mmCIF file of C-alpha atoms in Angstrom:
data_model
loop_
_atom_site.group_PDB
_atom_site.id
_atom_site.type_symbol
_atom_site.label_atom_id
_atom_site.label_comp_id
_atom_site.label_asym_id
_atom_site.label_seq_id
_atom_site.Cartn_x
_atom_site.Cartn_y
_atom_site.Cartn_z
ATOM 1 C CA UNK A 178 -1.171 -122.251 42.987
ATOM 2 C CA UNK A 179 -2.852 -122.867 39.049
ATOM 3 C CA UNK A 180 -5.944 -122.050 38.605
ATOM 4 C CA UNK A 181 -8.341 -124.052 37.071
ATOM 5 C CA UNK A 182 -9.805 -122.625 33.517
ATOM 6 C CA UNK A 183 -12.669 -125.214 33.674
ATOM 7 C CA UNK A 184 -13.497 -124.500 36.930
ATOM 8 C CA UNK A 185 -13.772 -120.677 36.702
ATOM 9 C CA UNK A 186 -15.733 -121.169 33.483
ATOM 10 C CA UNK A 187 -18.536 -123.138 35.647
ATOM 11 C CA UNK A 188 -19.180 -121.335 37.546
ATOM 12 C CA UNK A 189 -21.152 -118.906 35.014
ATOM 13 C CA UNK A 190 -24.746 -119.221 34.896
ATOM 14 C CA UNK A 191 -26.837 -119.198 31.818
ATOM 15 C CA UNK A 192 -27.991 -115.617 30.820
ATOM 16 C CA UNK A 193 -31.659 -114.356 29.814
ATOM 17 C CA UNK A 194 -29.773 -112.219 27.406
ATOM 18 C CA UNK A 195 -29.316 -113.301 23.506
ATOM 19 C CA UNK A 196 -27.793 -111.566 20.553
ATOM 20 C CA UNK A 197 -31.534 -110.183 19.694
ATOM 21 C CA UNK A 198 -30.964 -108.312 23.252
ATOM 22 C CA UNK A 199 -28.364 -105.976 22.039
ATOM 23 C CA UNK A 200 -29.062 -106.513 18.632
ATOM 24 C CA UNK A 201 -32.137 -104.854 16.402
ATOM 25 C CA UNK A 202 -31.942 -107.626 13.489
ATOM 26 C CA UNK A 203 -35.047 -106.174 12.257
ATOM 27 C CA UNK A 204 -33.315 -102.536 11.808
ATOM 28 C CA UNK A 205 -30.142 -104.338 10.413
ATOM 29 C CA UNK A 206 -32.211 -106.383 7.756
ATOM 30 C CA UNK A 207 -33.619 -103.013 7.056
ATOM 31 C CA UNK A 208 -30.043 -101.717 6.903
ATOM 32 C CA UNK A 209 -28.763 -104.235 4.075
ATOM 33 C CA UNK A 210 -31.785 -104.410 2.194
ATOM 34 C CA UNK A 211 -31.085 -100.634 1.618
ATOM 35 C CA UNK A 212 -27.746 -100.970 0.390
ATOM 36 C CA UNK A 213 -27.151 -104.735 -1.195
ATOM 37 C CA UNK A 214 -25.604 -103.165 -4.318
ATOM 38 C CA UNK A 215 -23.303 -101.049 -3.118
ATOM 39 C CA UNK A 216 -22.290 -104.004 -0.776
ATOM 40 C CA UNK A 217 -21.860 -106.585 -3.528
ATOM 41 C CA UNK A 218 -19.285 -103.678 -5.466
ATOM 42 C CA UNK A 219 -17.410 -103.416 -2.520
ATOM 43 C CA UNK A 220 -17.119 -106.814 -2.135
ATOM 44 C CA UNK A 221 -15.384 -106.670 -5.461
ATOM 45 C CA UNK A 222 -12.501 -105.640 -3.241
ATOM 46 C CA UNK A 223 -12.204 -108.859 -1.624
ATOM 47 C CA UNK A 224 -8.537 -110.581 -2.430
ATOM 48 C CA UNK A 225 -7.805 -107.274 -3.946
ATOM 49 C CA UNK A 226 -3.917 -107.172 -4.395
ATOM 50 C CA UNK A 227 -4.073 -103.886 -4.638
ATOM 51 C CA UNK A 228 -6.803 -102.605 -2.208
ATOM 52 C CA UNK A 229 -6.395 -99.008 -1.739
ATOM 53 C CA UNK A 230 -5.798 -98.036 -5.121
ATOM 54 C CA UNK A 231 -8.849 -100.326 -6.144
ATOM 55 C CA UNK A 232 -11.027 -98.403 -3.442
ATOM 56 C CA UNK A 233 -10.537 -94.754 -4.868
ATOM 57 C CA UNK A 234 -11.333 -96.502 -8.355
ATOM 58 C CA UNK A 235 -13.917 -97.717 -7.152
ATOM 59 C CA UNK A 236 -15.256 -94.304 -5.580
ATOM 60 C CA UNK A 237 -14.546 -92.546 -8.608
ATOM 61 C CA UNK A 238 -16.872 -95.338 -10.470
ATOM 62 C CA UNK A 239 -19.424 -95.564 -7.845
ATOM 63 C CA UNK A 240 -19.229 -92.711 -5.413
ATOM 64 C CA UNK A 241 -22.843 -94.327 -3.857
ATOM 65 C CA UNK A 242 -20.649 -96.935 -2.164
ATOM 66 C CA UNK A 243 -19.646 -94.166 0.398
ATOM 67 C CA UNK A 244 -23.016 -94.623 2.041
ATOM 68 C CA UNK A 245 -21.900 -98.268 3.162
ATOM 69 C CA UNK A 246 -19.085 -97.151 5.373
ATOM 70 C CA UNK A 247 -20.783 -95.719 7.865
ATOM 71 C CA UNK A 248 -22.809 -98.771 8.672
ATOM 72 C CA UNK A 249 -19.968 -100.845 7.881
ATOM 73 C CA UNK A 250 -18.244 -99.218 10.908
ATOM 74 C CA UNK A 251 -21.148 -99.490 13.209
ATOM 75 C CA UNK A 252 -21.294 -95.708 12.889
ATOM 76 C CA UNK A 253 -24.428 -93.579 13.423
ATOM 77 C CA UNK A 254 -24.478 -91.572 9.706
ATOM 78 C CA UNK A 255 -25.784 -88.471 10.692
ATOM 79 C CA UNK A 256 -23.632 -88.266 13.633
ATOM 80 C CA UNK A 257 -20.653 -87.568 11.255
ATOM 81 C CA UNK A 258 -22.117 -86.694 7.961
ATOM 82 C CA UNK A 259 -25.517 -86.864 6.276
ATOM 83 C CA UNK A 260 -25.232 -89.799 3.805
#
């Protein structure tokens, strides 16, 4: 017996819930705003051919870039370190 893709995927109903339901956009704006620069050097990394070696540079240079992973990771900051 197959079973039918199309019909299984019917038979969901339309949800009250939106991205801004799990999401605080507001507190991610917030977020960003607070570290665009040290977002724009690590996207300096992008197409990298050597990536790794470019990070620690790249730490050495600028060691405020650290305070990106955290959020990068979807990681609370002061649950692992104060940045």
């Amino acid at each position: 017996m197959a079973r039918s893709f199309n019909a299984w995927l019917a038979g969901f109903r339309d949800s009250i819930a939106d991205y801004g339901y799990y999401i605080d956009f507001e507190k991610v704006h917030r977020n960003v705003d607070g570290i665009k620069v040290e977002l724009n050097i690590l996207n300096s990394l992008i197409s990298s051919k050597d990536i790794e070696n470019e990070f620690e540079t790249l730490i050495e240079k600028y060691p405020e870039v650290l305070k990106c992973i955290p959020l990068l990771l979807a990681v609370r900051a002061n649950e692992i370190y104060s940045v």
